[in-house]
Amino acid sequence: GAGRSTVSGLAVDGDERVWVADTAGNCLRVFSAFGREVDLRAGASSALPGSIVEPVDVDVQGDRSEGTVVVASRGERLHAVQ
């Protein structure tokens, strides 16, 4: 996507997709092993339960069929699990 981006955390899932915590873009970006952006998880403007706000790190366990994504966020809301 266009605009400002800051890579602050990376993780690779079982499908070899690269998950990027983009703090400045307020989102999680997912790239294929070939570098193509294949998914974008936009962050929320406020810290609602389960929302992603200013992600600073990401960890992924598993793959698309069965996996867990853990996101560390900046500010009062310290983490969210998606």
JSON list of N, CA and C in Angstrom, two decimals:
[
{"chain": "A", "resi": 1, "resn": "GLY", "atom": "N", "xyz": [0.81, -1.19, 0.00]},
{"chain": "A", "resi": 1, "resn": "GLY", "atom": "CA", "xyz": [0.00, 0.00, 0.00]},
{"chain": "A", "resi": 1, "resn": "GLY", "atom": "C", "xyz": [0.86, 1.25, 0.00]},
{"chain": "A", "resi": 2, "resn": "ALA", "atom": "N", "xyz": [0.23, 2.34, -0.40]},
{"chain": "A", "resi": 2, "resn": "ALA", "atom": "CA", "xyz": [0.93, 3.62, -0.46]},
{"chain": "A", "resi": 2, "resn": "ALA", "atom": "C", "xyz": [0.95, 4.27, 0.92]},
{"chain": "A", "resi": 3, "resn": "GLY", "atom": "N", "xyz": [1.87, 5.18, 1.11]},
{"chain": "A", "resi": 3, "resn": "GLY", "atom": "CA", "xyz": [1.95, 5.89, 2.37]},
{"chain": "A", "resi": 3, "resn": "GLY", "atom": "C", "xyz": [3.17, 5.51, 3.17]},
{"chain": "A", "resi": 4, "resn": "ARG", "atom": "N", "xyz": [3.18, 5.97, 4.41]},
{"chain": "A", "resi": 4, "resn": "ARG", "atom": "CA", "xyz": [4.31, 5.77, 5.30]},
{"chain": "A", "resi": 4, "resn": "ARG", "atom": "C", "xyz": [4.25, 4.39, 5.94]},
{"chain": "A", "resi": 5, "resn": "SER", "atom": "N", "xyz": [5.38, 3.69, 5.99]},
{"chain": "A", "resi": 5, "resn": "SER", "atom": "CA", "xyz": [5.46, 2.37, 6.61]},
{"chain": "A", "resi": 5, "resn": "SER", "atom": "C", "xyz": [6.73, 2.29, 7.45]},
{"chain": "A", "resi": 6, "resn": "THR", "atom": "N", "xyz": [6.64, 1.53, 8.54]},
{"chain": "A", "resi": 6, "resn": "THR", "atom": "CA", "xyz": [7.79, 1.28, 9.39]},
{"chain": "A", "resi": 6, "resn": "THR", "atom": "C", "xyz": [7.76, -0.18, 9.82]},
{"chain": "A", "resi": 7, "resn": "VAL", "atom": "N", "xyz": [8.76, -0.95, 9.44]},
{"chain": "A", "resi": 7, "resn": "VAL", "atom": "CA", "xyz": [8.84, -2.35, 9.86]},
{"chain": "A", "resi": 7, "resn": "VAL", "atom": "C", "xyz": [9.38, -2.38, 11.28]},
{"chain": "A", "resi": 8, "resn": "SER", "atom": "N", "xyz": [8.58, -2.91, 12.19]},
{"chain": "A", "resi": 8, "resn": "SER", "atom": "CA", "xyz": [9.03, -2.98, 13.58]},
{"chain": "A", "resi": 8, "resn": "SER", "atom": "C", "xyz": [9.08, -4.41, 14.10]},
{"chain": "A", "resi": 9, "resn": "GLY", "atom": "N", "xyz": [8.47, -5.35, 13.38]},
{"chain": "A", "resi": 9, "resn": "GLY", "atom": "CA", "xyz": [8.51, -6.75, 13.78]},
{"chain": "A", "resi": 9, "resn": "GLY", "atom": "C", "xyz": [8.23, -7.65, 12.60]},
{"chain": "A", "resi": 10, "resn": "LEU", "atom": "N", "xyz": [8.87, -8.81, 12.59]},
{"chain": "A", "resi": 10, "resn": "LEU", "atom": "CA", "xyz": [8.70, -9.79, 11.49]},
{"chain": "A", "resi": 10, "resn": "LEU", "atom": "C", "xyz": [8.46, -11.18, 12.06]},
{"chain": "A", "resi": 11, "resn": "ALA", "atom": "N", "xyz": [7.70, -11.98, 11.32]},
{"chain": "A", "resi": 11, "resn": "ALA", "atom": "CA", "xyz": [7.52, -13.39, 11.66]},
{"chain": "A", "resi": 11, "resn": "ALA", "atom": "C", "xyz": [7.24, -14.15, 10.37]},
{"chain": "A", "resi": 12, "resn": "VAL", "atom": "N", "xyz": [7.60, -15.42, 10.34]},
{"chain": "A", "resi": 12, "resn": "VAL", "atom": "CA", "xyz": [7.36, -16.27, 9.17]},
{"chain": "A", "resi": 12, "resn": "VAL", "atom": "C", "xyz": [6.47, -17.42, 9.62]},
{"chain": "A", "resi": 13, "resn": "ASP", "atom": "N", "xyz": [5.38, -17.65, 8.89]},
{"chain": "A", "resi": 13, "resn": "ASP", "atom": "CA", "xyz": [4.46, -18.73, 9.26]},
{"chain": "A", "resi": 13, "resn": "ASP", "atom": "C", "xyz": [4.83, -20.04, 8.56]},
{"chain": "A", "resi": 14, "resn": "GLY", "atom": "N", "xyz": [4.07, -21.09, 8.81]},
{"chain": "A", "resi": 14, "resn": "GLY", "atom": "CA", "xyz": [4.33, -22.41, 8.26]},
{"chain": "A", "resi": 14, "resn": "GLY", "atom": "C", "xyz": [4.20, -22.48, 6.76]},
{"chain": "A", "resi": 15, "resn": "ASP", "atom": "N", "xyz": [3.54, -21.51, 6.15]},
{"chain": "A", "resi": 15, "resn": "ASP", "atom": "CA", "xyz": [3.40, -21.45, 4.68]},
{"chain": "A", "resi": 15, "resn": "ASP", "atom": "C", "xyz": [4.48, -20.57, 4.06]},
{"chain": "A", "resi": 16, "resn": "GLU", "atom": "N", "xyz": [5.48, -20.19, 4.86]},
{"chain": "A", "resi": 16, "resn": "GLU", "atom": "CA", "xyz": [6.58, -19.33, 4.44]},
{"chain": "A", "resi": 16, "resn": "GLU", "atom": "C", "xyz": [6.13, -17.94, 4.01]},
{"chain": "A", "resi": 17, "resn": "ARG", "atom": "N", "xyz": [5.01, -17.50, 4.58]},
{"chain": "A", "resi": 17, "resn": "ARG", "atom": "CA", "xyz": [4.58, -16.12, 4.37]},
{"chain": "A", "resi": 17, "resn": "ARG", "atom": "C", "xyz": [5.23, -15.27, 5.45]},
{"chain": "A", "resi": 18, "resn": "VAL", "atom": "N", "xyz": [5.61, -14.04, 5.10]},
{"chain": "A", "resi": 18, "resn": "VAL", "atom": "CA", "xyz": [6.27, -13.12, 6.02]},
{"chain": "A", "resi": 18, "resn": "VAL", "atom": "C", "xyz": [5.23, -12.12, 6.54]},
{"chain": "A", "resi": 19, "resn": "TRP", "atom": "N", "xyz": [5.06, -12.10, 7.85]},
{"chain": "A", "resi": 19, "resn": "TRP", "atom": "CA", "xyz": [4.15, -11.17, 8.52]},
{"chain": "A", "resi": 19, "resn": "TRP", "atom": "C", "xyz": [4.98, -9.99, 9.01]},
{"chain": "A", "resi": 20, "resn": "VAL", "atom": "N", "xyz": [4.53, -8.77, 8.74]},
{"chain": "A", "resi": 20, "resn": "VAL", "atom": "CA", "xyz": [5.24, -7.55, 9.11]},
{"chain": "A", "resi": 20, "resn": "VAL", "atom": "C", "xyz": [4.34, -6.68, 9.98]},
{"chain": "A", "resi": 21, "resn": "ALA", "atom": "N", "xyz": [4.83, -6.32, 11.16]},
{"chain": "A", "resi": 21, "resn": "ALA", "atom": "CA", "xyz": [4.16, -5.33, 11.99]},
{"chain": "A", "resi": 21, "resn": "ALA", "atom": "C", "xyz": [4.59, -3.96, 11.49]},
{"chain": "A", "resi": 22, "resn": "ASP", "atom": "N", "xyz": [3.65, -3.19, 10.96]},
{"chain": "A", "resi": 22, "resn": "ASP", "atom": "CA", "xyz": [3.91, -1.87, 10.39]},
{"chain": "A", "resi": 22, "resn": "ASP", "atom": "C", "xyz": [3.31, -0.82, 11.33]},
{"chain": "A", "resi": 23, "resn": "THR", "atom": "N", "xyz": [4.13, -0.27, 12.21]},
{"chain": "A", "resi": 23, "resn": "THR", "atom": "CA", "xyz": [3.64, 0.67, 13.22]},
{"chain": "A", "resi": 23, "resn": "THR", "atom": "C", "xyz": [3.11, 1.95, 12.57]},
{"chain": "A", "resi": 24, "resn": "ALA", "atom": "N", "xyz": [3.88, 2.57, 11.70]},
{"chain": "A", "resi": 24, "resn": "ALA", "atom": "CA", "xyz": [3.47, 3.83, 11.07]},
{"chain": "A", "resi": 24, "resn": "ALA", "atom": "C", "xyz": [2.22, 3.65, 10.22]},
{"chain": "A", "resi": 25, "resn": "GLY", "atom": "N", "xyz": [2.09, 2.51, 9.56]},
{"chain": "A", "resi": 25, "resn": "GLY", "atom": "CA", "xyz": [0.91, 2.24, 8.74]},
{"chain": "A", "resi": 25, "resn": "GLY", "atom": "C", "xyz": [-0.26, 1.70, 9.54]},
{"chain": "A", "resi": 26, "resn": "ASN", "atom": "N", "xyz": [-0.06, 1.43, 10.85]},
{"chain": "A", "resi": 26, "resn": "ASN", "atom": "CA", "xyz": [-1.08, 0.91, 11.74]},
{"chain": "A", "resi": 26, "resn": "ASN", "atom": "C", "xyz": [-1.74, -0.34, 11.17]},
{"chain": "A", "resi": 27, "resn": "CYS", "atom": "N", "xyz": [-0.89, -1.32, 10.79]},
{"chain": "A", "resi": 27, "resn": "CYS", "atom": "CA", "xyz": [-1.44, -2.53, 10.20]},
{"chain": "A", "resi": 27, "resn": "CYS", "atom": "C", "xyz": [-0.44, -3.68, 10.26]},
{"chain": "A", "resi": 28, "resn": "LEU", "atom": "N", "xyz": [-0.93, -4.86, 9.94]},
{"chain": "A", "resi": 28, "resn": "LEU", "atom": "CA", "xyz": [-0.08, -6.02, 9.70]},
{"chain": "A", "resi": 28, "resn": "LEU", "atom": "C", "xyz": [-0.11, -6.27, 8.21]},
{"chain": "A", "resi": 29, "resn": "ARG", "atom": "N", "xyz": [1.04, -6.50, 7.62]},
{"chain": "A", "resi": 29, "resn": "ARG", "atom": "CA", "xyz": [1.15, -6.81, 6.20]},
{"chain": "A", "resi": 29, "resn": "ARG", "atom": "C", "xyz": [1.67, -8.23, 6.07]},
{"chain": "A", "resi": 30, "resn": "VAL", "atom": "N", "xyz": [1.14, -8.96, 5.09]},
{"chain": "A", "resi": 30, "resn": "VAL", "atom": "CA", "xyz": [1.56, -10.34, 4.87]},
{"chain": "A", "resi": 30, "resn": "VAL", "atom": "C", "xyz": [2.07, -10.45, 3.44]},
{"chain": "A", "resi": 31, "resn": "PHE", "atom": "N", "xyz": [3.29, -11.01, 3.30]},
{"chain": "A", "resi": 31, "resn": "PHE", "atom": "CA", "xyz": [3.93, -11.14, 1.99]},
{"chain": "A", "resi": 31, "resn": "PHE", "atom": "C", "xyz": [4.19, -12.60, 1.68]},
{"chain": "A", "resi": 32, "resn": "SER", "atom": "N", "xyz": [4.11, -12.94, 0.40]},
{"chain": "A", "resi": 32, "resn": "SER", "atom": "CA", "xyz": [4.47, -14.29, -0.04]},
{"chain": "A", "resi": 32, "resn": "SER", "atom": "C", "xyz": [5.99, -14.45, 0.04]},
{"chain": "A", "resi": 33, "resn": "ALA", "atom": "N", "xyz": [6.46, -15.67, -0.12]},
{"chain": "A", "resi": 33, "resn": "ALA", "atom": "CA", "xyz": [7.91, -15.93, -0.13]},
{"chain": "A", "resi": 33, "resn": "ALA", "atom": "C", "xyz": [8.60, -15.20, -1.27]},
{"chain": "A", "resi": 34, "resn": "PHE", "atom": "N", "xyz": [7.83, -14.74, -2.26]},
{"chain": "A", "resi": 34, "resn": "PHE", "atom": "CA", "xyz": [8.38, -14.04, -3.41]},
{"chain": "A", "resi": 34, "resn": "PHE", "atom": "C", "xyz": [8.30, -12.52, -3.27]},
{"chain": "A", "resi": 35, "resn": "GLY", "atom": "N", "xyz": [7.82, -12.03, -2.11]},
{"chain": "A", "resi": 35, "resn": "GLY", "atom": "CA", "xyz": [7.78, -10.60, -1.85]},
{"chain": "A", "resi": 35, "resn": "GLY", "atom": "C", "xyz": [6.52, -9.88, -2.25]},
{"chain": "A", "resi": 36, "resn": "ARG", "atom": "N", "xyz": [5.49, -10.61, -2.70]},
{"chain": "A", "resi": 36, "resn": "ARG", "atom": "CA", "xyz": [4.23, -9.98, -3.10]},
{"chain": "A", "resi": 36, "resn": "ARG", "atom": "C", "xyz": [3.33, -9.83, -1.87]},
{"chain": "A", "resi": 37, "resn": "GLU", "atom": "N", "xyz": [2.76, -8.64, -1.66]},
{"chain": "A", "resi": 37, "resn": "GLU", "atom": "CA", "xyz": [1.85, -8.44, -0.54]},
{"chain": "A", "resi": 37, "resn": "GLU", "atom": "C", "xyz": [0.55, -9.20, -0.83]},
{"chain": "A", "resi": 38, "resn": "VAL", "atom": "N", "xyz": [0.20, -10.14, 0.05]},
{"chain": "A", "resi": 38, "resn": "VAL", "atom": "CA", "xyz": [-0.97, -10.99, -0.18]},
{"chain": "A", "resi": 38, "resn": "VAL", "atom": "C", "xyz": [-2.10, -10.73, 0.80]},
{"chain": "A", "resi": 39, "resn": "ASP", "atom": "N", "xyz": [-1.84, -9.99, 1.86]},
{"chain": "A", "resi": 39, "resn": "ASP", "atom": "CA", "xyz": [-2.89, -9.70, 2.84]},
{"chain": "A", "resi": 39, "resn": "ASP", "atom": "C", "xyz": [-2.51, -8.44, 3.61]},
{"chain": "A", "resi": 40, "resn": "LEU", "atom": "N", "xyz": [-3.52, -7.73, 4.07]},
{"chain": "A", "resi": 40, "resn": "LEU", "atom": "CA", "xyz": [-3.33, -6.53, 4.86]},
{"chain": "A", "resi": 40, "resn": "LEU", "atom": "C", "xyz": [-4.37, -6.55, 5.96]},
{"chain": "A", "resi": 41, "resn": "ARG", "atom": "N", "xyz": [-3.94, -6.50, 7.20]},
{"chain": "A", "resi": 41, "resn": "ARG", "atom": "CA", "xyz": [-4.86, -6.46, 8.35]},
{"chain": "A", "resi": 41, "resn": "ARG", "atom": "C", "xyz": [-4.76, -5.06, 8.93]},
{"chain": "A", "resi": 42, "resn": "ALA", "atom": "N", "xyz": [-5.76, -4.23, 8.60]},
{"chain": "A", "resi": 42, "resn": "ALA", "atom": "CA", "xyz": [-5.73, -2.83, 9.03]},
{"chain": "A", "resi": 42, "resn": "ALA", "atom": "C", "xyz": [-5.97, -2.72, 10.52]},
{"chain": "A", "resi": 43, "resn": "GLY", "atom": "N", "xyz": [-5.28, -1.78, 11.14]},
{"chain": "A", "resi": 43, "resn": "GLY", "atom": "CA", "xyz": [-5.45, -1.52, 12.56]},
{"chain": "A", "resi": 43, "resn": "GLY", "atom": "C", "xyz": [-6.65, -0.63, 12.82]},
{"chain": "A", "resi": 44, "resn": "ALA", "atom": "N", "xyz": [-7.10, -0.64, 14.06]},
{"chain": "A", "resi": 44, "resn": "ALA", "atom": "CA", "xyz": [-8.24, 0.18, 14.48]},
{"chain": "A", "resi": 44, "resn": "ALA", "atom": "C", "xyz": [-7.76, 1.56, 14.92]},
{"chain": "A", "resi": 45, "resn": "SER", "atom": "N", "xyz": [-8.69, 2.50, 14.95]},
{"chain": "A", "resi": 45, "resn": "SER", "atom": "CA", "xyz": [-8.34, 3.85, 15.41]},
{"chain": "A", "resi": 45, "resn": "SER", "atom": "C", "xyz": [-8.43, 3.96, 16.93]},
{"chain": "A", "resi": 46, "resn": "SER", "atom": "N", "xyz": [-9.08, 3.00, 17.58]},
{"chain": "A", "resi": 46, "resn": "SER", "atom": "CA", "xyz": [-9.14, 3.00, 19.04]},
{"chain": "A", "resi": 46, "resn": "SER", "atom": "C", "xyz": [-8.94, 1.57, 19.55]},
{"chain": "A", "resi": 47, "resn": "ALA", "atom": "N", "xyz": [-8.58, 1.43, 20.81]},
{"chain": "A", "resi": 47, "resn": "ALA", "atom": "CA", "xyz": [-8.23, 0.13, 21.39]},
{"chain": "A", "resi": 47, "resn": "ALA", "atom": "C", "xyz": [-9.47, -0.64, 21.83]},
{"chain": "A", "resi": 48, "resn": "LEU", "atom": "N", "xyz": [-10.21, -1.17, 20.87]},
{"chain": "A", "resi": 48, "resn": "LEU", "atom": "CA", "xyz": [-11.35, -2.03, 21.17]},
{"chain": "A", "resi": 48, "resn": "LEU", "atom": "C", "xyz": [-10.84, -3.43, 21.45]},
{"chain": "A", "resi": 49, "resn": "PRO", "atom": "N", "xyz": [-11.56, -4.24, 22.22]},
{"chain": "A", "resi": 49, "resn": "PRO", "atom": "CA", "xyz": [-11.10, -5.61, 22.50]},
{"chain": "A", "resi": 49, "resn": "PRO", "atom": "C", "xyz": [-10.80, -6.39, 21.21]},
{"chain": "A", "resi": 50, "resn": "GLY", "atom": "N", "xyz": [-9.62, -6.99, 21.15]},
{"chain": "A", "resi": 50, "resn": "GLY", "atom": "CA", "xyz": [-9.21, -7.78, 19.99]},
{"chain": "A", "resi": 50, "resn": "GLY", "atom": "C", "xyz": [-8.72, -6.97, 18.81]},
{"chain": "A", "resi": 51, "resn": "SER", "atom": "N", "xyz": [-8.65, -5.66, 18.95]},
{"chain": "A", "resi": 51, "resn": "SER", "atom": "CA", "xyz": [-8.22, -4.82, 17.82]},
{"chain": "A", "resi": 51, "resn": "SER", "atom": "C", "xyz": [-6.70, -4.66, 17.81]},
{"chain": "A", "resi": 52, "resn": "ILE", "atom": "N", "xyz": [-6.19, -4.29, 16.65]},
{"chain": "A", "resi": 52, "resn": "ILE", "atom": "CA", "xyz": [-4.77, -4.02, 16.48]},
{"chain": "A", "resi": 52, "resn": "ILE", "atom": "C", "xyz": [-4.60, -2.51, 16.40]},
{"chain": "A", "resi": 53, "resn": "VAL", "atom": "N", "xyz": [-3.79, -1.96, 17.30]},
{"chain": "A", "resi": 53, "resn": "VAL", "atom": "CA", "xyz": [-3.52, -0.52, 17.32]},
{"chain": "A", "resi": 53, "resn": "VAL", "atom": "C", "xyz": [-2.02, -0.32, 17.44]},
{"chain": "A", "resi": 54, "resn": "GLU", "atom": "N", "xyz": [-1.42, 0.31, 16.45]},
{"chain": "A", "resi": 54, "resn": "GLU", "atom": "CA", "xyz": [0.02, 0.58, 16.43]},
{"chain": "A", "resi": 54, "resn": "GLU", "atom": "C", "xyz": [0.85, -0.67, 16.76]},
{"chain": "A", "resi": 55, "resn": "PRO", "atom": "N", "xyz": [0.80, -1.68, 15.90]},
{"chain": "A", "resi": 55, "resn": "PRO", "atom": "CA", "xyz": [1.55, -2.91, 16.17]},
{"chain": "A", "resi": 55, "resn": "PRO", "atom": "C", "xyz": [3.06, -2.67, 16.15]},
{"chain": "A", "resi": 56, "resn": "VAL", "atom": "N", "xyz": [3.76, -3.24, 17.13]},
{"chain": "A", "resi": 56, "resn": "VAL", "atom": "CA", "xyz": [5.21, -3.09, 17.19]},
{"chain": "A", "resi": 56, "resn": "VAL", "atom": "C", "xyz": [5.94, -4.41, 16.99]},
{"chain": "A", "resi": 57, "resn": "ASP", "atom": "N", "xyz": [5.23, -5.53, 17.12]},
{"chain": "A", "resi": 57, "resn": "ASP", "atom": "CA", "xyz": [5.84, -6.84, 16.88]},
{"chain": "A", "resi": 57, "resn": "ASP", "atom": "C", "xyz": [4.74, -7.86, 16.59]},
{"chain": "A", "resi": 58, "resn": "VAL", "atom": "N", "xyz": [5.13, -8.95, 15.95]},
{"chain": "A", "resi": 58, "resn": "VAL", "atom": "CA", "xyz": [4.19, -10.00, 15.60]},
{"chain": "A", "resi": 58, "resn": "VAL", "atom": "C", "xyz": [4.88, -11.35, 15.73]},
{"chain": "A", "resi": 59, "resn": "ASP", "atom": "N", "xyz": [4.12, -12.36, 16.15]},
{"chain": "A", "resi": 59, "resn": "ASP", "atom": "CA", "xyz": [4.61, -13.73, 16.19]},
{"chain": "A", "resi": 59, "resn": "ASP", "atom": "C", "xyz": [3.53, -14.62, 15.60]},
{"chain": "A", "resi": 60, "resn": "VAL", "atom": "N", "xyz": [3.91, -15.57, 14.79]},
{"chain": "A", "resi": 60, "resn": "VAL", "atom": "CA", "xyz": [2.96, -16.46, 14.13]},
{"chain": "A", "resi": 60, "resn": "VAL", "atom": "C", "xyz": [3.39, -17.90, 14.36]},
{"chain": "A", "resi": 61, "resn": "GLN", "atom": "N", "xyz": [2.44, -18.73, 14.76]},
{"chain": "A", "resi": 61, "resn": "GLN", "atom": "CA", "xyz": [2.66, -20.16, 14.91]},
{"chain": "A", "resi": 61, "resn": "GLN", "atom": "C", "xyz": [1.67, -20.88, 14.01]},
{"chain": "A", "resi": 62, "resn": "GLY", "atom": "N", "xyz": [2.13, -21.85, 13.23]},
{"chain": "A", "resi": 62, "resn": "GLY", "atom": "CA", "xyz": [1.23, -22.61, 12.36]},
{"chain": "A", "resi": 62, "resn": "GLY", "atom": "C", "xyz": [1.19, -22.07, 10.95]},
{"chain": "A", "resi": 63, "resn": "ASP", "atom": "N", "xyz": [0.08, -22.39, 10.26]},
{"chain": "A", "resi": 63, "resn": "ASP", "atom": "CA", "xyz": [-0.10, -21.99, 8.87]},
{"chain": "A", "resi": 63, "resn": "ASP", "atom": "C", "xyz": [-1.52, -21.49, 8.65]},
{"chain": "A", "resi": 64, "resn": "ARG", "atom": "N", "xyz": [-1.92, -21.30, 7.37]},
{"chain": "A", "resi": 64, "resn": "ARG", "atom": "CA", "xyz": [-3.24, -20.76, 7.06]},
{"chain": "A", "resi": 64, "resn": "ARG", "atom": "C", "xyz": [-4.38, -21.62, 7.58]},
{"chain": "A", "resi": 65, "resn": "SER", "atom": "N", "xyz": [-4.21, -22.95, 7.56]},
{"chain": "A", "resi": 65, "resn": "SER", "atom": "CA", "xyz": [-5.30, -23.83, 7.97]},
{"chain": "A", "resi": 65, "resn": "SER", "atom": "C", "xyz": [-5.48, -23.88, 9.48]},
{"chain": "A", "resi": 66, "resn": "GLU", "atom": "N", "xyz": [-4.40, -23.71, 10.22]},
{"chain": "A", "resi": 66, "resn": "GLU", "atom": "CA", "xyz": [-4.48, -23.73, 11.68]},
{"chain": "A", "resi": 66, "resn": "GLU", "atom": "C", "xyz": [-3.29, -22.98, 12.26]},
{"chain": "A", "resi": 67, "resn": "GLY", "atom": "N", "xyz": [-3.55, -21.80, 12.76]},
{"chain": "A", "resi": 67, "resn": "GLY", "atom": "CA", "xyz": [-2.45, -21.02, 13.28]},
{"chain": "A", "resi": 67, "resn": "GLY", "atom": "C", "xyz": [-2.89, -19.96, 14.27]},
{"chain": "A", "resi": 68, "resn": "THR", "atom": "N", "xyz": [-1.91, -19.35, 14.92]},
{"chain": "A", "resi": 68, "resn": "THR", "atom": "CA", "xyz": [-2.15, -18.30, 15.90]},
{"chain": "A", "resi": 68, "resn": "THR", "atom": "C", "xyz": [-1.25, -17.12, 15.56]},
{"chain": "A", "resi": 69, "resn": "VAL", "atom": "N", "xyz": [-1.84, -15.94, 15.61]},
{"chain": "A", "resi": 69, "resn": "VAL", "atom": "CA", "xyz": [-1.10, -14.70, 15.40]},
{"chain": "A", "resi": 69, "resn": "VAL", "atom": "C", "xyz": [-1.17, -13.90, 16.69]},
{"chain": "A", "resi": 70, "resn": "VAL", "atom": "N", "xyz": [0.00, -13.53, 17.23]},
{"chain": "A", "resi": 70, "resn": "VAL", "atom": "CA", "xyz": [0.06, -12.71, 18.43]},
{"chain": "A", "resi": 70, "resn": "VAL", "atom": "C", "xyz": [0.69, -11.38, 18.05]},
{"chain": "A", "resi": 71, "resn": "VAL", "atom": "N", "xyz": [0.03, -10.28, 18.44]},
{"chain": "A", "resi": 71, "resn": "VAL", "atom": "CA", "xyz": [0.48, -8.94, 18.07]},
{"chain": "A", "resi": 71, "resn": "VAL", "atom": "C", "xyz": [0.75, -8.13, 19.33]},
{"chain": "A", "resi": 72, "resn": "ALA", "atom": "N", "xyz": [1.93, -7.54, 19.42]},
{"chain": "A", "resi": 72, "resn": "ALA", "atom": "CA", "xyz": [2.25, -6.60, 20.50]},
{"chain": "A", "resi": 72, "resn": "ALA", "atom": "C", "xyz": [2.00, -5.19, 19.97]},
{"chain": "A", "resi": 73, "resn": "SER", "atom": "N", "xyz": [1.25, -4.42, 20.73]},
{"chain": "A", "resi": 73, "resn": "SER", "atom": "CA", "xyz": [0.88, -3.07, 20.31]},
{"chain": "A", "resi": 73, "resn": "SER", "atom": "C", "xyz": [1.49, -2.04, 21.24]},
{"chain": "A", "resi": 74, "resn": "ARG", "atom": "N", "xyz": [1.64, -0.82, 20.73]},
{"chain": "A", "resi": 74, "resn": "ARG", "atom": "CA", "xyz": [2.19, 0.30, 21.49]},
{"chain": "A", "resi": 74, "resn": "ARG", "atom": "C", "xyz": [1.06, 0.95, 22.29]},
{"chain": "A", "resi": 75, "resn": "GLY", "atom": "N", "xyz": [1.40, 1.59, 23.38]},
{"chain": "A", "resi": 75, "resn": "GLY", "atom": "CA", "xyz": [0.43, 2.35, 24.15]},
{"chain": "A", "resi": 75, "resn": "GLY", "atom": "C", "xyz": [-0.20, 1.57, 25.28]},
{"chain": "A", "resi": 76, "resn": "GLU", "atom": "N", "xyz": [-1.39, 2.03, 25.67]},
{"chain": "A", "resi": 76, "resn": "GLU", "atom": "CA", "xyz": [-2.08, 1.42, 26.81]},
{"chain": "A", "resi": 76, "resn": "GLU", "atom": "C", "xyz": [-2.47, -0.02, 26.55]},
{"chain": "A", "resi": 77, "resn": "ARG", "atom": "N", "xyz": [-2.87, -0.32, 25.36]},
{"chain": "A", "resi": 77, "resn": "ARG", "atom": "CA", "xyz": [-3.28, -1.69, 25.00]},
{"chain": "A", "resi": 77, "resn": "ARG", "atom": "C", "xyz": [-2.01, -2.42, 24.58]},
{"chain": "A", "resi": 78, "resn": "LEU", "atom": "N", "xyz": [-1.50, -3.29, 25.42]},
{"chain": "A", "resi": 78, "resn": "LEU", "atom": "CA", "xyz": [-0.19, -3.87, 25.20]},
{"chain": "A", "resi": 78, "resn": "LEU", "atom": "C", "xyz": [-0.16, -5.05, 24.25]},
{"chain": "A", "resi": 79, "resn": "HIS", "atom": "N", "xyz": [-1.27, -5.75, 24.08]},
{"chain": "A", "resi": 79, "resn": "HIS", "atom": "CA", "xyz": [-1.25, -6.91, 23.17]},
{"chain": "A", "resi": 79, "resn": "HIS", "atom": "C", "xyz": [-2.67, -7.24, 22.70]},
{"chain": "A", "resi": 80, "resn": "ALA", "atom": "N", "xyz": [-2.73, -7.93, 21.60]},
{"chain": "A", "resi": 80, "resn": "ALA", "atom": "CA", "xyz": [-3.99, -8.44, 21.06]},
{"chain": "A", "resi": 80, "resn": "ALA", "atom": "C", "xyz": [-3.70, -9.76, 20.40]},
{"chain": "A", "resi": 81, "resn": "VAL", "atom": "N", "xyz": [-4.61, -10.70, 20.50]},
{"chain": "A", "resi": 81, "resn": "VAL", "atom": "CA", "xyz": [-4.45, -12.00, 19.84]},
{"chain": "A", "resi": 81, "resn": "VAL", "atom": "C", "xyz": [-5.52, -12.10, 18.77]},
{"chain": "A", "resi": 82, "resn": "GLN", "atom": "N", "xyz": [-5.10, -12.38, 17.56]},
{"chain": "A", "resi": 82, "resn": "GLN", "atom": "CA", "xyz": [-6.03, -12.50, 16.44]},
{"chain": "A", "resi": 82, "resn": "GLN", "atom": "C", "xyz": [-6.09, -13.92, 15.96]}
]
